[in-house]
CSV table of C-alpha atoms and ligand atoms in Angstrom, one decimal:
chain,number,residue,atom,x,y,z
A,1,MET,CA,16.8,9.9,7.9
A,2,SER,CA,18.9,11.4,10.7
A,3,VAL,CA,22.6,12.9,9.1
A,4,MET,CA,25.9,11.0,9.7
A,5,ARG,CA,29.4,11.1,9.3
A,6,LEU,CA,30.3,10.2,5.5
A,7,ASP,CA,32.0,7.9,6.6
A,8,LYS,CA,30.4,6.0,9.0
A,9,PHE,CA,28.1,6.5,5.4
A,10,LEU,CA,30.4,4.8,3.6
A,11,SER,CA,31.8,1.7,5.8
A,12,ASN,CA,27.9,1.0,5.7
A,13,LEU,CA,27.6,0.4,2.8
A,14,GLY,CA,30.0,-2.0,2.2
A,15,VAL,CA,32.5,0.7,0.4
A,16,GLY,CA,35.6,0.0,2.7
A,17,THR,CA,36.4,0.0,7.1
A,18,ARG,CA,36.2,3.7,8.0
A,19,SER,CA,39.9,3.4,7.6
A,20,GLU,CA,40.4,2.3,3.8
A,21,VAL,CA,37.2,4.6,3.7
A,22,LYS,CA,39.2,7.5,4.9
A,23,VAL,CA,42.2,6.5,2.3
A,24,ALA,CA,39.7,6.4,-0.6
A,25,ILE,CA,38.7,10.0,0.6
A,26,LYS,CA,42.1,11.3,0.6
A,27,LYS,CA,42.7,9.6,-3.2
A,28,LYS,CA,39.5,12.0,-4.0
A,29,GLN,CA,37.7,9.4,-4.6
A,30,VAL,CA,34.4,10.8,-3.3
A,31,ARG,CA,32.3,13.2,-4.2
A,32,VAL,CA,29.2,14.5,-2.4
A,33,ASN,CA,26.4,16.7,-4.0
A,34,GLY,CA,28.7,16.9,-7.4
A,35,GLU,CA,31.7,18.0,-4.8
A,36,ILE,CA,34.3,16.5,-4.1
A,37,ALA,CA,34.5,15.1,-0.4
A,38,VAL,CA,37.6,16.6,1.2
A,39,LYS,CA,37.4,15.0,5.2
A,40,SER,CA,35.5,12.1,6.6
A,41,ASP,CA,33.9,13.7,9.7
A,42,ILE,CA,31.6,16.0,7.1
A,43,LYS,CA,28.1,15.4,7.6
A,44,ILE,CA,26.2,14.2,4.8
A,45,ASP,CA,22.0,13.7,5.2
A,46,PRO,CA,21.5,10.1,3.0
A,47,ASP,CA,18.2,11.6,2.2
A,48,ARG,CA,18.9,14.4,0.9
A,49,ASP,CA,22.7,14.5,-0.5
A,50,THR,CA,24.0,12.8,-3.5
A,51,VAL,CA,27.2,10.9,-2.5
A,52,TYR,CA,29.2,9.5,-5.7
A,53,TYR,CA,32.0,6.9,-5.2
A,54,MET,CA,34.2,6.0,-7.9
A,55,ASP,CA,31.5,7.7,-9.7
A,56,GLU,CA,28.8,5.2,-9.1
A,57,LYS,CA,26.2,6.8,-7.2
A,58,LEU,CA,24.8,5.4,-3.7
A,59,HIS,CA,22.4,4.3,-2.7
A,60,TYR,CA,21.9,4.1,1.0
A,61,GLU,CA,19.0,2.0,2.6
A,62,GLU,CA,19.0,1.6,6.1
A,63,TYR,CA,15.8,-0.9,6.5
A,64,GLU,CA,15.8,-4.4,5.1
A,65,TYR,CA,13.6,-7.1,4.9
A,66,TYR,CA,13.1,-10.2,4.0
A,67,MET,CA,10.5,-12.3,3.6
A,68,LEU,CA,12.1,-16.1,4.2
A,69,HIS,CA,10.3,-19.7,3.7
A,70,LYS,CA,10.8,-21.4,7.3
A,71,PRO,CA,11.7,-25.3,7.7
A,72,LYS,CA,10.6,-27.6,10.7
A,73,GLY,CA,13.8,-27.9,13.3
A,74,TYR,CA,14.6,-23.6,13.2
A,75,VAL,CA,14.7,-21.6,15.7
A,76,SER,CA,12.8,-18.3,15.7
A,77,ALA,CA,15.7,-15.9,17.4
A,78,THR,CA,19.1,-15.0,16.5
A,79,GLU,CA,21.7,-16.7,19.0
A,80,ASP,CA,21.1,-20.1,20.7
A,81,PRO,CA,23.2,-22.2,22.7
A,82,ILE,CA,21.2,-25.7,21.3
A,83,HIS,CA,19.0,-24.9,18.5
A,84,LYS,CA,20.1,-24.2,14.6
A,85,THR,CA,18.7,-20.0,14.5
A,86,VAL,CA,16.6,-18.9,11.7
A,87,MET,CA,19.7,-15.9,11.1
A,88,GLU,CA,21.7,-19.4,9.8
A,89,LEU,CA,19.3,-19.1,6.9
A,90,ILE,CA,19.6,-15.3,6.0
A,91,PRO,CA,22.5,-14.3,3.9
A,92,SER,CA,23.1,-11.2,4.8
A,93,LYS,CA,25.3,-9.4,7.1
A,94,LYS,CA,23.9,-6.4,8.0
A,95,ASN,CA,23.9,-5.6,11.7
A,96,GLY,CA,21.0,-5.6,13.7
A,97,LEU,CA,19.0,-8.5,11.5
A,98,PHE,CA,16.0,-10.4,13.7
A,99,PRO,CA,13.1,-12.2,13.3
A,100,VAL,CA,8.7,-10.2,13.6
A,101,GLY,CA,7.6,-13.1,16.4
A,102,ARG,CA,8.8,-17.0,16.3
A,103,LEU,CA,7.2,-19.6,14.6
A,104,ASP,CA,7.9,-22.7,17.0
A,105,LYS,CA,10.8,-25.1,16.0
A,106,ASP,CA,7.9,-26.5,14.2
A,107,THR,CA,6.0,-25.1,12.5
A,108,GLU,CA,7.1,-23.8,9.4
A,109,GLY,CA,6.5,-20.6,6.8
A,110,LEU,CA,6.2,-17.6,6.9
A,111,LEU,CA,9.4,-14.9,8.8
A,112,LEU,CA,10.1,-11.4,8.3
A,113,ILE,CA,13.2,-10.7,9.2
A,114,THR,CA,13.7,-7.1,9.3
A,115,ASN,CA,16.1,-4.2,11.3
A,116,ASP,CA,13.3,-2.1,11.4
A,117,GLY,CA,12.2,-2.2,14.5
A,118,GLN,CA,8.8,0.6,14.4
A,119,MET,CA,7.6,-1.7,11.5
A,120,ALA,CA,8.0,-5.2,14.2
A,121,HIS,CA,6.9,-3.4,16.9
A,122,ASN,CA,3.0,-2.7,14.8
A,123,LEU,CA,2.9,-6.2,13.1
A,124,LEU,CA,3.6,-7.7,16.8
A,125,SER,CA,1.8,-4.9,19.6
A,126,PRO,CA,-1.4,-7.0,21.0
A,127,LYS,CA,-3.4,-3.5,20.9
A,128,LYS,CA,-2.5,-3.5,16.6
A,129,HIS,CA,-4.6,-6.6,16.5
A,130,VAL,CA,-2.8,-7.7,13.2
A,131,ASP,CA,-4.1,-10.9,11.1
A,132,LYS,CA,-2.1,-14.1,11.5
A,133,THR,CA,-3.2,-17.0,8.6
A,134,TYR,CA,-2.2,-20.9,9.2
A,135,TYR,CA,-2.8,-23.6,7.2
A,136,ALA,CA,-3.1,-26.4,9.5
A,137,ARG,CA,-3.2,-30.4,9.8
A,138,ILE,CA,-5.5,-31.8,12.4
A,139,GLU,CA,-5.6,-34.9,14.0
A,140,GLY,CA,-9.3,-35.3,14.5
A,141,LYS,CA,-12.1,-34.3,12.7
A,142,VAL,CA,-12.7,-30.7,12.6
A,143,THR,CA,-16.4,-29.7,14.3
A,144,ARG,CA,-18.6,-26.9,12.7
A,145,GLU,CA,-18.1,-26.8,17.1
A,146,ASP,CA,-15.0,-25.9,16.7
A,147,VAL,CA,-16.0,-23.0,13.8
A,148,LEU,CA,-18.1,-21.6,16.6
A,149,ALA,CA,-16.1,-21.9,19.1
A,150,PHE,CA,-13.3,-20.4,17.6
A,151,GLN,CA,-16.1,-17.3,17.1
A,152,LYS,CA,-16.3,-16.3,19.9
A,153,GLY,CA,-13.0,-17.1,21.9
A,154,VAL,CA,-11.4,-20.7,23.6
A,155,ASP,CA,-10.5,-20.8,27.0
A,156,ILE,CA,-6.0,-21.5,26.7
A,157,GLY,CA,-5.8,-20.8,30.2
A,158,GLU,CA,-5.0,-16.8,29.7
A,159,SER,CA,-7.3,-15.0,32.0
A,160,ASN,CA,-8.8,-14.1,28.9
A,161,LEU,CA,-10.4,-15.8,26.2
A,162,THR,CA,-8.7,-15.8,22.8
A,163,LEU,CA,-9.8,-13.5,20.7
A,164,PRO,CA,-12.5,-14.3,17.8
A,165,ALA,CA,-10.7,-16.6,15.0
A,166,LYS,CA,-11.9,-17.7,11.8
A,167,LEU,CA,-11.3,-20.9,11.2
A,168,GLU,CA,-12.7,-22.6,7.7
A,169,ILE,CA,-12.1,-26.6,7.2
A,170,HIS,CA,-11.0,-27.7,3.7
A,171,LYS,CA,-11.4,-31.5,4.8
A,172,SER,CA,-12.4,-32.6,7.8
A,173,ASP,CA,-11.8,-36.7,8.4
A,174,ASP,CA,-9.3,-38.6,10.5
A,175,THR,CA,-7.0,-35.6,9.4
A,176,SER,CA,-8.5,-32.8,9.2
A,177,MET,CA,-7.6,-29.5,6.5
A,178,VAL,CA,-8.3,-26.4,8.3
A,179,SER,CA,-6.9,-22.9,8.2
A,180,LEU,CA,-7.0,-20.4,10.7
A,181,THR,CA,-7.0,-16.7,11.2
A,182,ILE,CA,-5.6,-14.9,14.8
A,183,LYS,CA,-5.5,-11.7,15.9
A,184,GLU,CA,-2.7,-12.2,18.6
A,185,GLY,CA,0.4,-14.3,18.8
A,186,LYS,CA,0.3,-16.0,22.0
A,187,PHE,CA,2.4,-18.1,23.0
A,188,HIS,CA,1.9,-21.3,20.8
A,189,GLN,CA,-1.7,-19.7,20.7
A,190,VAL,CA,-2.9,-22.0,17.4
A,191,LYS,CA,-1.6,-25.3,19.4
A,192,ARG,CA,-3.4,-24.6,22.0
A,193,MET,CA,-6.4,-23.1,21.2
A,194,PHE,CA,-7.4,-26.7,19.5
A,195,GLU,CA,-5.9,-28.3,23.2
A,196,ALA,CA,-8.9,-26.2,24.3
A,197,VAL,CA,-11.5,-27.8,22.0
A,198,GLY,CA,-9.8,-31.4,22.1
A,199,LYS,CA,-7.6,-31.9,19.5
A,200,LYS,CA,-4.3,-32.1,18.0
A,201,VAL,CA,-2.4,-30.4,15.9
A,202,ILE,CA,0.2,-32.4,13.8
A,203,TYR,CA,1.9,-30.6,11.1
A,204,LEU,CA,1.9,-25.8,10.9
A,205,LYS,CA,2.0,-23.9,8.5
A,206,ARG,CA,2.1,-19.5,8.2
A,207,LEU,CA,0.8,-18.3,4.9
A,208,SER,CA,0.3,-15.2,6.0
A,209,MET,CA,0.8,-11.2,8.5
A,210,GLY,CA,-1.1,-8.4,8.3
A,211,THR,CA,-1.1,-7.7,4.7
A,212,LEU,CA,2.7,-10.1,3.7
A,213,PHE,CA,1.6,-13.4,2.1
A,214,LEU,CA,4.0,-16.5,2.2
A,215,ASP,CA,5.4,-16.5,-1.7
A,216,PRO,CA,4.4,-20.1,-3.0
A,217,ASN,CA,6.8,-20.0,-5.4
A,218,LEU,CA,9.2,-20.2,-2.7
A,219,PRO,CA,11.2,-23.4,-1.6
A,220,VAL,CA,11.4,-24.0,2.0
A,221,GLY,CA,14.6,-23.4,3.8
A,222,GLN,CA,15.0,-19.9,1.0
A,223,VAL,CA,14.5,-16.3,1.4
A,224,ARG,CA,14.0,-13.6,-0.5
A,225,PRO,CA,13.9,-9.6,0.0
A,226,LEU,CA,10.6,-8.3,-0.1
A,227,THR,CA,9.6,-5.9,-2.8
A,228,PRO,CA,9.0,-2.8,-1.7
A,229,ASP,CA,5.0,-3.0,-2.9
A,230,GLU,CA,5.1,-5.7,-0.4
A,231,ILE,CA,7.5,-3.6,1.8
A,232,SER,CA,5.1,-0.6,1.1
A,233,LEU,CA,1.6,-2.4,2.1
A,234,LEU,CA,3.4,-3.6,5.6
A,235,LYS,CA,4.6,0.3,5.8
A,236,THR,CA,0.6,0.9,6.1
A,237,ILE,CA,-0.1,-1.1,9.1
A,238,ASP,CA,0.5,1.1,11.5
A,239,LYS,CA,-2.1,3.6,10.4
A,240,SER,CA,-4.6,0.8,9.1
A,241,TYR,CA,-4.8,-1.2,12.1
B,1,LIG,N1,0.8,-21.1,16.8
B,1,LIG,C1,1.9,-21.7,17.1
B,1,LIG,O1,0.6,-22.7,17.9
B,1,LIG,N2,3.1,-22.4,16.9
B,1,LIG,C2,2.9,-21.2,16.0
B,1,LIG,O2,4.6,-22.0,15.3
B,1,LIG,C3,2.6,-20.4,15.5
B,1,LIG,C4,1.1,-19.8,16.3
């Protein structure tokens, strides 16, 4: 991480506003590497320097990562003039948080919220072909022919067929239950793939994205920070795809 001013570091961590942290420094309440800090504009490196405020060691997290179990009725955007956005479900007030990719307003399931632009790029880049798995309920019987069609790629009105996708049928009846793993993230892709074989998605939920899986204990509409293991696994995506 790059160096930054001590007062910025302290205010980013929520110690106080810039002027409040200046007062704290004047009151000799801040130490950097064991020495009392005398100026608020000194540069520190959050990865190397140890900073104490009122004898408490501060830990700087530049990035935040949350798993949201997105409910229906929310749009995957940071702002929207009409609809409720998924950001309204995130308690953190950290600047720059955004949803990684989009789920339709009526889609539920796994949505990663972060301010780590590099990670978002790695997960969303069309070149990386990160797997996304969905559970879906479909009107009508999903068949072996559909499995083969999705394996080959279907025409959803783009210049190319969709990349090979893995369709698994859990139940085939008047309403079918399936899971589908795709390697792209085109607009309404799952719905359009089923339309291409003459079928309609009536319920859609994302279960996973790359190495990240929806926590089965996270209720719809709830959010939790990612665990350190989930974060480090996601960071391997850049190298493994
Ligand atoms: N495909 C869709 O059709 N909708 C989503 O929300 C996600 C993938």
